[in-house]
Coordinates of C-alpha atoms in Angstrom, one line a residue:
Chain Q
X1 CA -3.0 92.9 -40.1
X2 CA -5.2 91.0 -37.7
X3 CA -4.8 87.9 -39.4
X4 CA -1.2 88.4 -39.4
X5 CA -1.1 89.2 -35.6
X6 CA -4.0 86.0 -34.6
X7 CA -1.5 83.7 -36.8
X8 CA 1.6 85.0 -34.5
X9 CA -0.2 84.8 -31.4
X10 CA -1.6 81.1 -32.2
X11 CA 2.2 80.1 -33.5
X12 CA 3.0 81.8 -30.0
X13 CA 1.1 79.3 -27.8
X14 CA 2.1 76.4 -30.2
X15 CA 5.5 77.7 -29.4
X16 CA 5.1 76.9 -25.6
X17 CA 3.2 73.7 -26.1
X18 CA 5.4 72.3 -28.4
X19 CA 9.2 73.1 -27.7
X20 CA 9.4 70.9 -24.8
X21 CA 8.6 68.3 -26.4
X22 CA 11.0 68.8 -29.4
X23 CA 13.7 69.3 -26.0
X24 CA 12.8 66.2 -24.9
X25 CA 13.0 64.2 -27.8
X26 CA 16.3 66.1 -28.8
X27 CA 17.5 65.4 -24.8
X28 CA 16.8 61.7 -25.5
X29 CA 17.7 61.0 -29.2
X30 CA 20.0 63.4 -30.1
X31 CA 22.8 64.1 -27.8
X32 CA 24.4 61.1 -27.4
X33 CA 26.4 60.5 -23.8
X34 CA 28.9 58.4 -25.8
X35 CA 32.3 57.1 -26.0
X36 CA 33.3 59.2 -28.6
X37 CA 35.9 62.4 -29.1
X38 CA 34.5 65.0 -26.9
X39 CA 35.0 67.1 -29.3
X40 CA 33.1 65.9 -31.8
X41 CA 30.0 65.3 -29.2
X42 CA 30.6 68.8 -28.2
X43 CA 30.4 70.4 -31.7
X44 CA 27.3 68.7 -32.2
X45 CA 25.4 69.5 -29.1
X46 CA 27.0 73.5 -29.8
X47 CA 25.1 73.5 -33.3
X48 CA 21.7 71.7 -32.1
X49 CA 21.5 74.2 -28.8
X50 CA 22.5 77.0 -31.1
X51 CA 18.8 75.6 -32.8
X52 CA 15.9 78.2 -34.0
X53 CA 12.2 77.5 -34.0
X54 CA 12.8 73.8 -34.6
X55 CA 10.3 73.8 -37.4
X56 CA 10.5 70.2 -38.6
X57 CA 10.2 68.6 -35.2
X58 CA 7.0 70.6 -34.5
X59 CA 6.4 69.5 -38.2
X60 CA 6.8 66.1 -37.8
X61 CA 4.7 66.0 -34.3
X62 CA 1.6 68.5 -35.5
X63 CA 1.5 65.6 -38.5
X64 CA 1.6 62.3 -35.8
X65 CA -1.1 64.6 -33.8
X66 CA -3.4 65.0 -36.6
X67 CA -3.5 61.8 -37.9
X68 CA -4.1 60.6 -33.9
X69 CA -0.8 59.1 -33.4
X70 CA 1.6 58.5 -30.7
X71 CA 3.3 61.4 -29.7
X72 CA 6.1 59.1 -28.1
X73 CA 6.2 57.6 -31.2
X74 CA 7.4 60.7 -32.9
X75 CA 9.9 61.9 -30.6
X76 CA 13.2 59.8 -32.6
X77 CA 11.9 61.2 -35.8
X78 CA 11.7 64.9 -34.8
X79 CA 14.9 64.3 -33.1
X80 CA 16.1 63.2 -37.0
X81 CA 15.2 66.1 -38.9
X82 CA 16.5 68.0 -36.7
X83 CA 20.0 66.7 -36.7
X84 CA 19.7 66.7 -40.4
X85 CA 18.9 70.3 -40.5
X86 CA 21.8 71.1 -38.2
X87 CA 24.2 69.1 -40.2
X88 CA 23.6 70.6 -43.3
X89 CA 23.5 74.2 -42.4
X90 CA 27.3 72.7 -40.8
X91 CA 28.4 72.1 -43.8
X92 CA 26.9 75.0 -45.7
X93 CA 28.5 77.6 -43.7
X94 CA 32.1 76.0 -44.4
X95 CA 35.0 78.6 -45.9
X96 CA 34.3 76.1 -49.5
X97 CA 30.9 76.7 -49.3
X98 CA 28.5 80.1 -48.4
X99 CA 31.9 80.8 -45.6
X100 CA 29.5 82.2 -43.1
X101 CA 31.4 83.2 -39.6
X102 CA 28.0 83.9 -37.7
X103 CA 25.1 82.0 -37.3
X104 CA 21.9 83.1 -35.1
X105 CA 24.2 85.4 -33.7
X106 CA 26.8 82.9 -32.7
X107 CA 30.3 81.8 -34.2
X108 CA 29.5 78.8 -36.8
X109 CA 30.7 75.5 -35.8
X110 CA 33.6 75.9 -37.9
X111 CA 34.9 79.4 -36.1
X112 CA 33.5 78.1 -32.6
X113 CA 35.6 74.4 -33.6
X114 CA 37.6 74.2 -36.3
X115 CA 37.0 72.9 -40.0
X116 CA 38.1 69.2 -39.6
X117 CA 35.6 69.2 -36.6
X118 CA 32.8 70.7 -38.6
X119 CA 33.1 68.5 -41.2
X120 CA 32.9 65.5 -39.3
X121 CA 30.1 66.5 -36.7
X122 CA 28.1 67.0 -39.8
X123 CA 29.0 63.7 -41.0
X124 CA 28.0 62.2 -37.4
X125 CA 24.9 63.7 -37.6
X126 CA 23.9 62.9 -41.1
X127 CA 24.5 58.8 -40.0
X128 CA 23.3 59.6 -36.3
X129 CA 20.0 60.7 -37.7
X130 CA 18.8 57.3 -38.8
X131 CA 20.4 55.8 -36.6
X132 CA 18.0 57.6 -34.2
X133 CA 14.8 56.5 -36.1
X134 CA 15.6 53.2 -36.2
X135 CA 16.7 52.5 -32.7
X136 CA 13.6 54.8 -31.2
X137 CA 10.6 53.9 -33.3
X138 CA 9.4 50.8 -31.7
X139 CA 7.8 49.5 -35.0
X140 CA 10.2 48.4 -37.4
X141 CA 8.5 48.7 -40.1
X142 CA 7.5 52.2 -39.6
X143 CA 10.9 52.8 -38.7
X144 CA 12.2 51.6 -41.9
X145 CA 9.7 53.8 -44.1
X146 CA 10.5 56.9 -41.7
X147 CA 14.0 56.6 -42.5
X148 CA 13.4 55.6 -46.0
X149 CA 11.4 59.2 -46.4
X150 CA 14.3 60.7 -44.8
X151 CA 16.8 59.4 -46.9
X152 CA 15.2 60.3 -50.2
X153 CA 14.1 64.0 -48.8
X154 CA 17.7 64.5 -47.2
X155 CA 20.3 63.7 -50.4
X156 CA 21.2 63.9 -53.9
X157 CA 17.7 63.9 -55.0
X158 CA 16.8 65.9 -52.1
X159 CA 18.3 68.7 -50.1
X160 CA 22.0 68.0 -51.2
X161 CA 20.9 68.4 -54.6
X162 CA 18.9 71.6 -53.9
X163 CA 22.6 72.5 -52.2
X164 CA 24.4 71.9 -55.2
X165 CA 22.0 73.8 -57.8
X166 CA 21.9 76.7 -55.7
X167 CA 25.7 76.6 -55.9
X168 CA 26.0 75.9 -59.6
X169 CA 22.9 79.1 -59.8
X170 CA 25.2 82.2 -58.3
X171 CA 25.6 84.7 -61.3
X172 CA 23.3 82.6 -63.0
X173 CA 20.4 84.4 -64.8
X174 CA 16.7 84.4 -63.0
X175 CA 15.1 81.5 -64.1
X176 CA 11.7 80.5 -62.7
X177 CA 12.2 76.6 -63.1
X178 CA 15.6 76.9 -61.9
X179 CA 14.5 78.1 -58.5
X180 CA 11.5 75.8 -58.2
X181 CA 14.1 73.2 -58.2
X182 CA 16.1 74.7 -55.9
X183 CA 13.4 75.3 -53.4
X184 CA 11.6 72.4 -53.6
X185 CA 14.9 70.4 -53.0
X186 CA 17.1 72.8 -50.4
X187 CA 14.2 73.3 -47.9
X188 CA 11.0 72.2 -49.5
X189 CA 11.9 68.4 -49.4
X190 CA 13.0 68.0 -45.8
X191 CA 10.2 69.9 -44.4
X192 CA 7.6 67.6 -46.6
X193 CA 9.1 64.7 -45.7
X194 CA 8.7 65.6 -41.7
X195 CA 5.4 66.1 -42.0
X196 CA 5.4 62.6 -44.1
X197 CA 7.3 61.0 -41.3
X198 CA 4.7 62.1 -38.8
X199 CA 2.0 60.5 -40.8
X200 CA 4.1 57.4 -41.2
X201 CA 4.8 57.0 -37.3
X202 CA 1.5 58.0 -36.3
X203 CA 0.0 55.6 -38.2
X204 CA -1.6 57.7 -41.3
X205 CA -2.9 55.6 -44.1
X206 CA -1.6 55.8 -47.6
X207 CA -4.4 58.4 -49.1
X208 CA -3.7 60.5 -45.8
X209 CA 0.0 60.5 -46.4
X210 CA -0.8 61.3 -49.7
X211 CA -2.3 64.9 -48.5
X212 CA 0.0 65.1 -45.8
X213 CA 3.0 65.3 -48.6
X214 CA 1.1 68.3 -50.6
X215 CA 0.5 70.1 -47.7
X216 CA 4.2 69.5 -47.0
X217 CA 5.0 70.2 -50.7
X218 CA 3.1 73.6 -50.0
X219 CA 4.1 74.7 -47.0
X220 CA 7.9 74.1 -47.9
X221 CA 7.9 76.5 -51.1
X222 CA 5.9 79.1 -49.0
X223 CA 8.1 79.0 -46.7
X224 CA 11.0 79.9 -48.6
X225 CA 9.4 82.0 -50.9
X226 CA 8.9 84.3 -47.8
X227 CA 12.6 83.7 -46.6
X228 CA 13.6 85.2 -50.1
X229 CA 10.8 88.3 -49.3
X230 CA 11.5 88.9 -45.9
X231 CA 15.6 88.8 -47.1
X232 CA 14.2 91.9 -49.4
X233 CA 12.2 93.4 -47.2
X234 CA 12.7 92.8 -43.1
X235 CA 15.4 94.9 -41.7
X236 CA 18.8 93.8 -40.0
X237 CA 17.7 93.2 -36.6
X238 CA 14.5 91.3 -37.5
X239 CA 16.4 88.7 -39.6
X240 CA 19.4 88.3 -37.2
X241 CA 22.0 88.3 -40.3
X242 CA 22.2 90.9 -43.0
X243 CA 19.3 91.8 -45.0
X244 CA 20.1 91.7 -48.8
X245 CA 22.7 88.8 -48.5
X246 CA 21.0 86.9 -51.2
X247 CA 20.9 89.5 -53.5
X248 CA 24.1 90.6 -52.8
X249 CA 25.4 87.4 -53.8
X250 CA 23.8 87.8 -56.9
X251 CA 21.5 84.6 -55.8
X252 CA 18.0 84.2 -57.6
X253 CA 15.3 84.8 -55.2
X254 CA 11.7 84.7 -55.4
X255 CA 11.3 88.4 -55.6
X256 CA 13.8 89.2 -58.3
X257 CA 12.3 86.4 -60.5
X258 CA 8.9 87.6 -60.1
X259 CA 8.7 91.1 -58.2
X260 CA 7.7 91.5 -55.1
X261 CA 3.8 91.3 -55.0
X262 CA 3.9 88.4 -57.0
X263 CA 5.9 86.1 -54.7
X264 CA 3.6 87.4 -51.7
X265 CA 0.6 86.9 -53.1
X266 CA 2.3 83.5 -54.3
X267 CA 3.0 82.5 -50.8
X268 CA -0.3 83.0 -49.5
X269 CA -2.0 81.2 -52.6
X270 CA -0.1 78.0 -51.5
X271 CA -0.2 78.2 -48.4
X272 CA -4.3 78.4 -48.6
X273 CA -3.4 75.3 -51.4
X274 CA -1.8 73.6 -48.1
X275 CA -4.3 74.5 -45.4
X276 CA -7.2 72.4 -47.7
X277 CA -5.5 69.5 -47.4
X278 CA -6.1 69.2 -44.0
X279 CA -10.1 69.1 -44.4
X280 CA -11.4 65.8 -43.2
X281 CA -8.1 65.6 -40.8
X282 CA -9.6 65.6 -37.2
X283 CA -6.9 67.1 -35.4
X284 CA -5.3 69.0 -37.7
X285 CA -5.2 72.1 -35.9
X286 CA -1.7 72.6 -35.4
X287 CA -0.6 71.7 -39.2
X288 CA -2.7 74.6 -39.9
X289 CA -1.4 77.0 -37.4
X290 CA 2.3 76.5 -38.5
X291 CA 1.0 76.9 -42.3
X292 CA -0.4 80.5 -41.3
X293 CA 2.5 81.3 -39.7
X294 CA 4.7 80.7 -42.4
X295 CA 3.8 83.3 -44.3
X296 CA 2.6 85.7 -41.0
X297 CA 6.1 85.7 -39.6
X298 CA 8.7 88.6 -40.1
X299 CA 11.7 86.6 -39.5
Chain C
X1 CA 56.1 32.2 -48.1
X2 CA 54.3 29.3 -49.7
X3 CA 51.8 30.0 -47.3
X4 CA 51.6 33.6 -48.1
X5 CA 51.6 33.5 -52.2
X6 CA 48.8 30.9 -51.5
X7 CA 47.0 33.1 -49.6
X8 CA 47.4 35.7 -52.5
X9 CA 46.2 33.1 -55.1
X10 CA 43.2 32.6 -53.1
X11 CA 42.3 36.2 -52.8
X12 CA 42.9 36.6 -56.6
X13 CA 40.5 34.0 -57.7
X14 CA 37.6 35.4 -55.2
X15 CA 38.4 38.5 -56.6
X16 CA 37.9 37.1 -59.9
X17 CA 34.6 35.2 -58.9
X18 CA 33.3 39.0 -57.0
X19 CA 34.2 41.6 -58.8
X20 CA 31.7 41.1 -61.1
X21 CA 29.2 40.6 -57.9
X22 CA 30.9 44.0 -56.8
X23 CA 30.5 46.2 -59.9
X24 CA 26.9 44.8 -60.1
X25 CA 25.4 45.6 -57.1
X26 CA 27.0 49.2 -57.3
X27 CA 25.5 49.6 -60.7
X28 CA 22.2 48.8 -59.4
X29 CA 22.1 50.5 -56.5
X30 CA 25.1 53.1 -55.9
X31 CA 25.0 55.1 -59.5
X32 CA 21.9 56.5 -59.5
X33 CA 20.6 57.9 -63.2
X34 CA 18.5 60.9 -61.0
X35 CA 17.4 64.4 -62.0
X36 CA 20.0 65.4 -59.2
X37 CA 22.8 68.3 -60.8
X38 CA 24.8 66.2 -62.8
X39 CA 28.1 68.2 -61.5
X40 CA 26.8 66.0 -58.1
X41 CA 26.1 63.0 -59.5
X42 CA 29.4 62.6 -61.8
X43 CA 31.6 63.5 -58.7
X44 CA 29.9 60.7 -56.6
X45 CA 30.3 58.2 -59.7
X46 CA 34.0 59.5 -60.3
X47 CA 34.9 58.8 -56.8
X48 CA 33.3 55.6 -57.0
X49 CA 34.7 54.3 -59.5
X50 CA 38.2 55.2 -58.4
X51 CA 37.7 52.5 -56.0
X52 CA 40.1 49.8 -54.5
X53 CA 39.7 46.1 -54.1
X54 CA 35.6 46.7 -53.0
X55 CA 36.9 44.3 -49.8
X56 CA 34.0 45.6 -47.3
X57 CA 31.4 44.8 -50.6
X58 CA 33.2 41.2 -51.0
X59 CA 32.9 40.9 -46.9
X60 CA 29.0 41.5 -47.4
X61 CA 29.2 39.1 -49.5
X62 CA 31.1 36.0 -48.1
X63 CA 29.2 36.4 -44.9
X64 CA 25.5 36.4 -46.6
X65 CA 27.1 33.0 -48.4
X66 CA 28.5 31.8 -45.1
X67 CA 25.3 31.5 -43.9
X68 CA 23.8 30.5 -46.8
X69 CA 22.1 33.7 -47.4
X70 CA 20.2 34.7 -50.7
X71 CA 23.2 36.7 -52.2
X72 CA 20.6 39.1 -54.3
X73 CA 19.4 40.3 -50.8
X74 CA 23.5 41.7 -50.0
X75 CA 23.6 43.6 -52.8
X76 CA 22.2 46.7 -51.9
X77 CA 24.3 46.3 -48.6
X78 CA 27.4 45.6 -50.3
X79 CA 26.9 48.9 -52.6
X80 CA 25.9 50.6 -49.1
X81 CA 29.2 49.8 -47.6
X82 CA 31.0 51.0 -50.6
X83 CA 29.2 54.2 -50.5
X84 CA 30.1 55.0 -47.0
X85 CA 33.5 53.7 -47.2
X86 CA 34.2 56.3 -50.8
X87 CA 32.6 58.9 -48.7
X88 CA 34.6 58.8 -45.8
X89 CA 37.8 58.8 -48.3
X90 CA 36.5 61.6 -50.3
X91 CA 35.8 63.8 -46.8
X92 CA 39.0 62.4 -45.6
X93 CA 41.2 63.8 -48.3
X94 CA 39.6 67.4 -48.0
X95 CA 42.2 70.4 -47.1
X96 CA 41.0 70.4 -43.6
X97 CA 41.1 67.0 -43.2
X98 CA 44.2 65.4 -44.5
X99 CA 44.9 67.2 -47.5
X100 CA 45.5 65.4 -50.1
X101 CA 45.5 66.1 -53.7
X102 CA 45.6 62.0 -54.9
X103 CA 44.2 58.6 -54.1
X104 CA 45.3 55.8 -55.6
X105 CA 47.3 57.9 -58.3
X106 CA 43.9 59.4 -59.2
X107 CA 42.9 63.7 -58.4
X108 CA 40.9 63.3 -55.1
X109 CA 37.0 64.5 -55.6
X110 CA 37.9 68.5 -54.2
X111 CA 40.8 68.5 -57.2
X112 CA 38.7 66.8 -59.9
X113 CA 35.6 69.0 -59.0
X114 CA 36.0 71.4 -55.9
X115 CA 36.0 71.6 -52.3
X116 CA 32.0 72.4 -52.5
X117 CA 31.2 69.2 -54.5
X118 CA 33.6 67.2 -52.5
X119 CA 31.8 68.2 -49.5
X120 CA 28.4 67.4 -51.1
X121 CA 29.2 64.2 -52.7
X122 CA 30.3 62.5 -49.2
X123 CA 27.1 64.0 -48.0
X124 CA 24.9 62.9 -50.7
X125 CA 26.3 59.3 -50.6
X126 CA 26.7 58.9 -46.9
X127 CA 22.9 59.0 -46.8
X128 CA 22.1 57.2 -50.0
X129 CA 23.8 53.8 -48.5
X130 CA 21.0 54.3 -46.3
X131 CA 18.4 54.9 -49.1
X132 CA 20.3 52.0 -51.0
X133 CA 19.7 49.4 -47.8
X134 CA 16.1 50.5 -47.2
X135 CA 14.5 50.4 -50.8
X136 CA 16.9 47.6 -51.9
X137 CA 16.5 44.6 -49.5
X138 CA 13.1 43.2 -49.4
X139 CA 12.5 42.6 -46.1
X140 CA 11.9 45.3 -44.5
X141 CA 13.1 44.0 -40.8
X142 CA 16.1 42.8 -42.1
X143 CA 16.6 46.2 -43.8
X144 CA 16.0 47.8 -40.8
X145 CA 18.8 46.0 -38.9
X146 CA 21.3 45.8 -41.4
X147 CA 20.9 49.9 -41.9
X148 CA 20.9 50.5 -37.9
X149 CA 24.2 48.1 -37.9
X150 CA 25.9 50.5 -40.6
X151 CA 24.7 53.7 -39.0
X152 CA 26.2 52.8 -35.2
X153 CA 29.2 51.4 -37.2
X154 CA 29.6 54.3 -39.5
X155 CA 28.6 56.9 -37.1
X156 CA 30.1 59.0 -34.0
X157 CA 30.7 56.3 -32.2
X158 CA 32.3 54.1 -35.5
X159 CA 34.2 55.6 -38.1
X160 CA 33.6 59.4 -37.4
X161 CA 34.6 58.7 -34.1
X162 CA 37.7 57.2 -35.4
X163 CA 38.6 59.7 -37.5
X164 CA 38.3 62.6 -34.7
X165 CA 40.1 60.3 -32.6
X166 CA 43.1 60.1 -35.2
X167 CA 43.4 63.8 -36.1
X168 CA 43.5 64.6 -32.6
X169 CA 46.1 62.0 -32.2
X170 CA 49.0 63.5 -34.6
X171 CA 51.8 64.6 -32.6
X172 CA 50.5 62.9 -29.3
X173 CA 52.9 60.5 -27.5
X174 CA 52.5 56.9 -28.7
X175 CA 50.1 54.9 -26.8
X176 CA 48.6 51.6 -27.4
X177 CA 45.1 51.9 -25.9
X178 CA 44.6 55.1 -27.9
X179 CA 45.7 53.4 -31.0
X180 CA 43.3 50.4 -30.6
X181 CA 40.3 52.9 -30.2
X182 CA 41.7 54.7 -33.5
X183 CA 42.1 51.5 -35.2
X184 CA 38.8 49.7 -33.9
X185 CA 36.6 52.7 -34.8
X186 CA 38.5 54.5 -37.9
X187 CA 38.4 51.5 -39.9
X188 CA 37.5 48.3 -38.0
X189 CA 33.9 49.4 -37.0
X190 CA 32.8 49.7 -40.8
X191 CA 34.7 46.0 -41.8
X192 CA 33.0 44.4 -38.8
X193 CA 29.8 45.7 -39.8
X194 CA 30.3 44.7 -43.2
X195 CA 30.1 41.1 -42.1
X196 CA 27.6 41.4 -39.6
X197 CA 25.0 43.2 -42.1
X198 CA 25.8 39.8 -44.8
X199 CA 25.1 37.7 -42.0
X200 CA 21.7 39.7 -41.2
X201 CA 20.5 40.0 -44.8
X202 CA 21.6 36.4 -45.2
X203 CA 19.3 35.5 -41.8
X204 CA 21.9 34.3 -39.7
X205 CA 20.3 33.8 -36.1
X206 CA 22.0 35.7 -32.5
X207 CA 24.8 32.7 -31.9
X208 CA 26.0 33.2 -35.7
X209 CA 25.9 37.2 -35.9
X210 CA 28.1 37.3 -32.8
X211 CA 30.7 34.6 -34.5
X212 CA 30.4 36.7 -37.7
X213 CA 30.8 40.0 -35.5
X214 CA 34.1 38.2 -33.9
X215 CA 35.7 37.4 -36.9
X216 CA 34.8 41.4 -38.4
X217 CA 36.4 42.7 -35.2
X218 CA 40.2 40.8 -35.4
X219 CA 40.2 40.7 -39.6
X220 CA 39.6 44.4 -38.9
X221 CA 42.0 45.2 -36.2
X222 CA 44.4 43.1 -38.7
X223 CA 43.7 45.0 -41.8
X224 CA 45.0 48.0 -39.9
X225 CA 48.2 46.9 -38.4
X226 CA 49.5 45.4 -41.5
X227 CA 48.3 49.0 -43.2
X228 CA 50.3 50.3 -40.4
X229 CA 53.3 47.8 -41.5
X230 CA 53.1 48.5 -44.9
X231 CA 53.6 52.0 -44.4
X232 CA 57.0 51.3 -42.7
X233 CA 58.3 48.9 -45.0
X234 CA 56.6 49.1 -48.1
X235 CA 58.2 50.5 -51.5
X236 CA 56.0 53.7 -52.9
X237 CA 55.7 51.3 -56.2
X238 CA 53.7 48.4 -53.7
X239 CA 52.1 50.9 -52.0
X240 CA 50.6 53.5 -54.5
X241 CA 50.8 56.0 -52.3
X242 CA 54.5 57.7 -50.8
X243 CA 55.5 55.2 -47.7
X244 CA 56.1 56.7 -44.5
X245 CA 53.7 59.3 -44.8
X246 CA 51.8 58.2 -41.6
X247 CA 55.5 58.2 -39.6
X248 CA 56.0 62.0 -41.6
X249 CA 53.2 62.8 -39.7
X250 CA 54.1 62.0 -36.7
X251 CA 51.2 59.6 -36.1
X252 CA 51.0 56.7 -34.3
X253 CA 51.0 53.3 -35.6
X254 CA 51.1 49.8 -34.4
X255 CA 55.1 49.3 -35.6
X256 CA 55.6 52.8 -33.8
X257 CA 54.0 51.6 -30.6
X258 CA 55.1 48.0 -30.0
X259 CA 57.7 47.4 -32.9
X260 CA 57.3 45.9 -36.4
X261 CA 58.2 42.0 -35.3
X262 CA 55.7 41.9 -32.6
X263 CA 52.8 44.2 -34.3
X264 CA 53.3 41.5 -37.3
X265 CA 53.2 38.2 -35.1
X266 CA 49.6 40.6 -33.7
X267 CA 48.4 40.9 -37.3
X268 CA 48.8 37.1 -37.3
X269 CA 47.6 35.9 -34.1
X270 CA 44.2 38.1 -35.1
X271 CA 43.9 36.9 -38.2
X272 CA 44.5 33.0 -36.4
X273 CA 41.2 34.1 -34.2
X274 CA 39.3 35.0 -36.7
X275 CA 39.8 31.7 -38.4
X276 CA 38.5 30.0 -35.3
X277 CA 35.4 31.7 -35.5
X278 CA 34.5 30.4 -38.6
X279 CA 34.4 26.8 -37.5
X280 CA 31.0 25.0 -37.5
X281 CA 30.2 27.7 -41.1
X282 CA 29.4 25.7 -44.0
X283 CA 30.0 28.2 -46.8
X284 CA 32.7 30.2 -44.8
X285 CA 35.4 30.1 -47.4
X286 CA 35.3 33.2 -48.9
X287 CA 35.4 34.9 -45.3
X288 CA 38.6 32.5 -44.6
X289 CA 40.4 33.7 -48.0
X290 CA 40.1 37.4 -47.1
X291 CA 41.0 36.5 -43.5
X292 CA 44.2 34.9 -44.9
X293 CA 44.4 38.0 -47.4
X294 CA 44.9 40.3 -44.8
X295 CA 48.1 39.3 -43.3
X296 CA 49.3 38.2 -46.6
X297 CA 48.8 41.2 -48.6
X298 CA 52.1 43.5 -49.6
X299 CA 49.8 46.7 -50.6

């Protein structure tokens, strides 16, 4: 348990180094003072504030640190994945989708707003996310790959099509491949891709991107392979949402695939798979400090 | 109404030279043959191929060749704005949104598939016209620009914006400043953009983009009030669609708000100014047929 409690207290003081940062980059790249509906700006600043650990911002700036980039450089990007995060948890909580009326505690944009709105500051945030690469990275070129990484990670061969195969897999029978898809698509590819995007920003070249994107690749399925264990496991009020809601669902998860032990001792094999890619990475410290945590954390 | 089945001839032999353009550049880069659920990928292609007259592709077009462009550069764009423009439609018709069960005598995506692959479809394809733009045109700071161009245009403060605005318009009292924003955003942000992004990719300089960007502004504004027209005084057989739908609603349109003789003399005196623009173009006659088009069209 000390390992668990060091990789807590070292995400802790990440935490505190980090987050303003990812405010600041959010402040300036993703809450447009615009000309728009007031309505629509104000559903998408409810669902960014309404934000959790902001994961792939810190993502995308630990991977622009450790290859010695420009933090400032970052900032538009983090902003991005971010607003892409937030759009698509939007959408998925609509009535036609997983019809979710709470989110972090707090009415989903659809029962804070209403539907129409909720569809459409998804939209806005979808388009506003590259918009916010490439007017904010100063190089256009990076800019273009960023978004290029984003667009790939973010859609049908991404996380829209890890959306639709965990619709299509509800009552579906446990099948190993099956979820591997799923994973690596719904989460896994947008979290790879911010720590890609990092890279790409901060100036990595193509055989550090390369390890960048497995260590991404890792970290993403260990990730969810502990949200599916702690969503056995972790009780009501350490999740914030009801325990047992995937399996209630009748959703494959990782432990009803492969049992319980498995999927931990799965997590922690990739995520040891993710933390030796970063040998030879000078300041790689925080890449590995969020990879520990992601399978340390109980919520 | 020599003038007018002229302009109609016109527009019928450029759609006879671009279509072929059209249904090229979306096979290359709009239907993608991916290992994306195929549920996903057949309602994007179903919804694509439900498609209208492809005008914002054709306006990608005209503009690359009225700046004597390389037209193999715009097709990527001209699939982009075809992607964004089906999207929009398919979100659009959703039972939040508008409602409606069929476009262009077709099942909308929700009826054909289902609200959830509706709403994943317009995702999906929203950010592939950015995937499309960035992988397909070959330089990657004209890429760059012509993406940024479609995400302000197609964005928050562009079509989103214009489609908030317009919901939140039904049942307000008629007012012409409010309509112009609707119009200008809803629709006339994507068409202006459409031209500008042929005129980037076709490496038109500052002085040309602004005439180009002109031109997209009035034929946009146009295209809207004759929509507007045709809704009061069209037949359902013209139209495709039941007339009057938009006056059902009680929303406002340009006949509504300033009366049908003087919103068509508007319709005409944009479409004059947009022909003024494109004095001093070389190749410009494609952009001056779908100008004429416009104002002439009866559906």
């Amino acid at each position: 348990m000390g390992k668990t409690t060091d990789a807590k207290q070292n995400f802790e003081r990440l935490l505190d180094r980090m987050q303003p940062m990812v405010e600041q980059a959010l402040k300036r790249y993703a809450w447009p003072s615009t000309s728009a509906p007031a309505r629509l700006v104000e559903a998408m600043n409810y669902s960014l504030k309404a934000g959790g650990k902001r994961l792939r911002p810190m993502l995308v700036f630990a991977a622009c640190e450790a290859v010695g980039g420009d933090i400032s450089e970052a900032m538009p990007v983090a902003a991005a994945f971010e607003l892409v995060h937030t759009y698509s948890l939007i959408h998925d909580d609509l009535p036609a989708m997983d019809d979710d009326d709470l989110r972090r505690g707090m009415p989903t944009c659809h029962k804070a707003f209403d539907e129409a709105t909720a569809i459409l500051a998804g939209d806005a945030m979808n388009t506003y996310a590259f918009q916010a690469i490439l007017e904010g990275v100063s190089d256009p070129v990076k800019a273009g790959a960023a978004a290029l990484e984003l667009a790939r990670a973010a859609g049908l061969e991404g996380m829209v099509g890890g959306q639709m195969a965990d619709l299509e897999s509800e009552g579906a029978a446990a099948d190993i491949e099956r979820l591997r898809y799923i994973h690596a698509h719904k989460t896994g590819a947008l979290i790879t891709a911010a720590v890609v995007c990092g890279g790409i920003v901060g100036g990595a070249d193509g055989a550090v991107l390369s390890r960048l994107r497995r260590y991404g690749q890792q970290v993403g399925l260990a990730f969810q392979v502990v949200d599916d264990i702690l969503d056995e496991t972790a009780t009501a009020e350490q999740l914030g949402k009801s325990p047992g809601k995937d399996s209630a669902a009748n959703k494959m998860t990782y432990p009803r695939v492969m049992g319980l032990e498995a999927a931990t001792k799965h997590a922690h094999e990739l995520v040891e798979s993710a933390l030796a890619e970063l040998k030879g990475l000078a300041k790689a410290e925080a890449l590995g400090v969020i990879a520990a945590y992601f399978v340390a954390r109980t919520h």
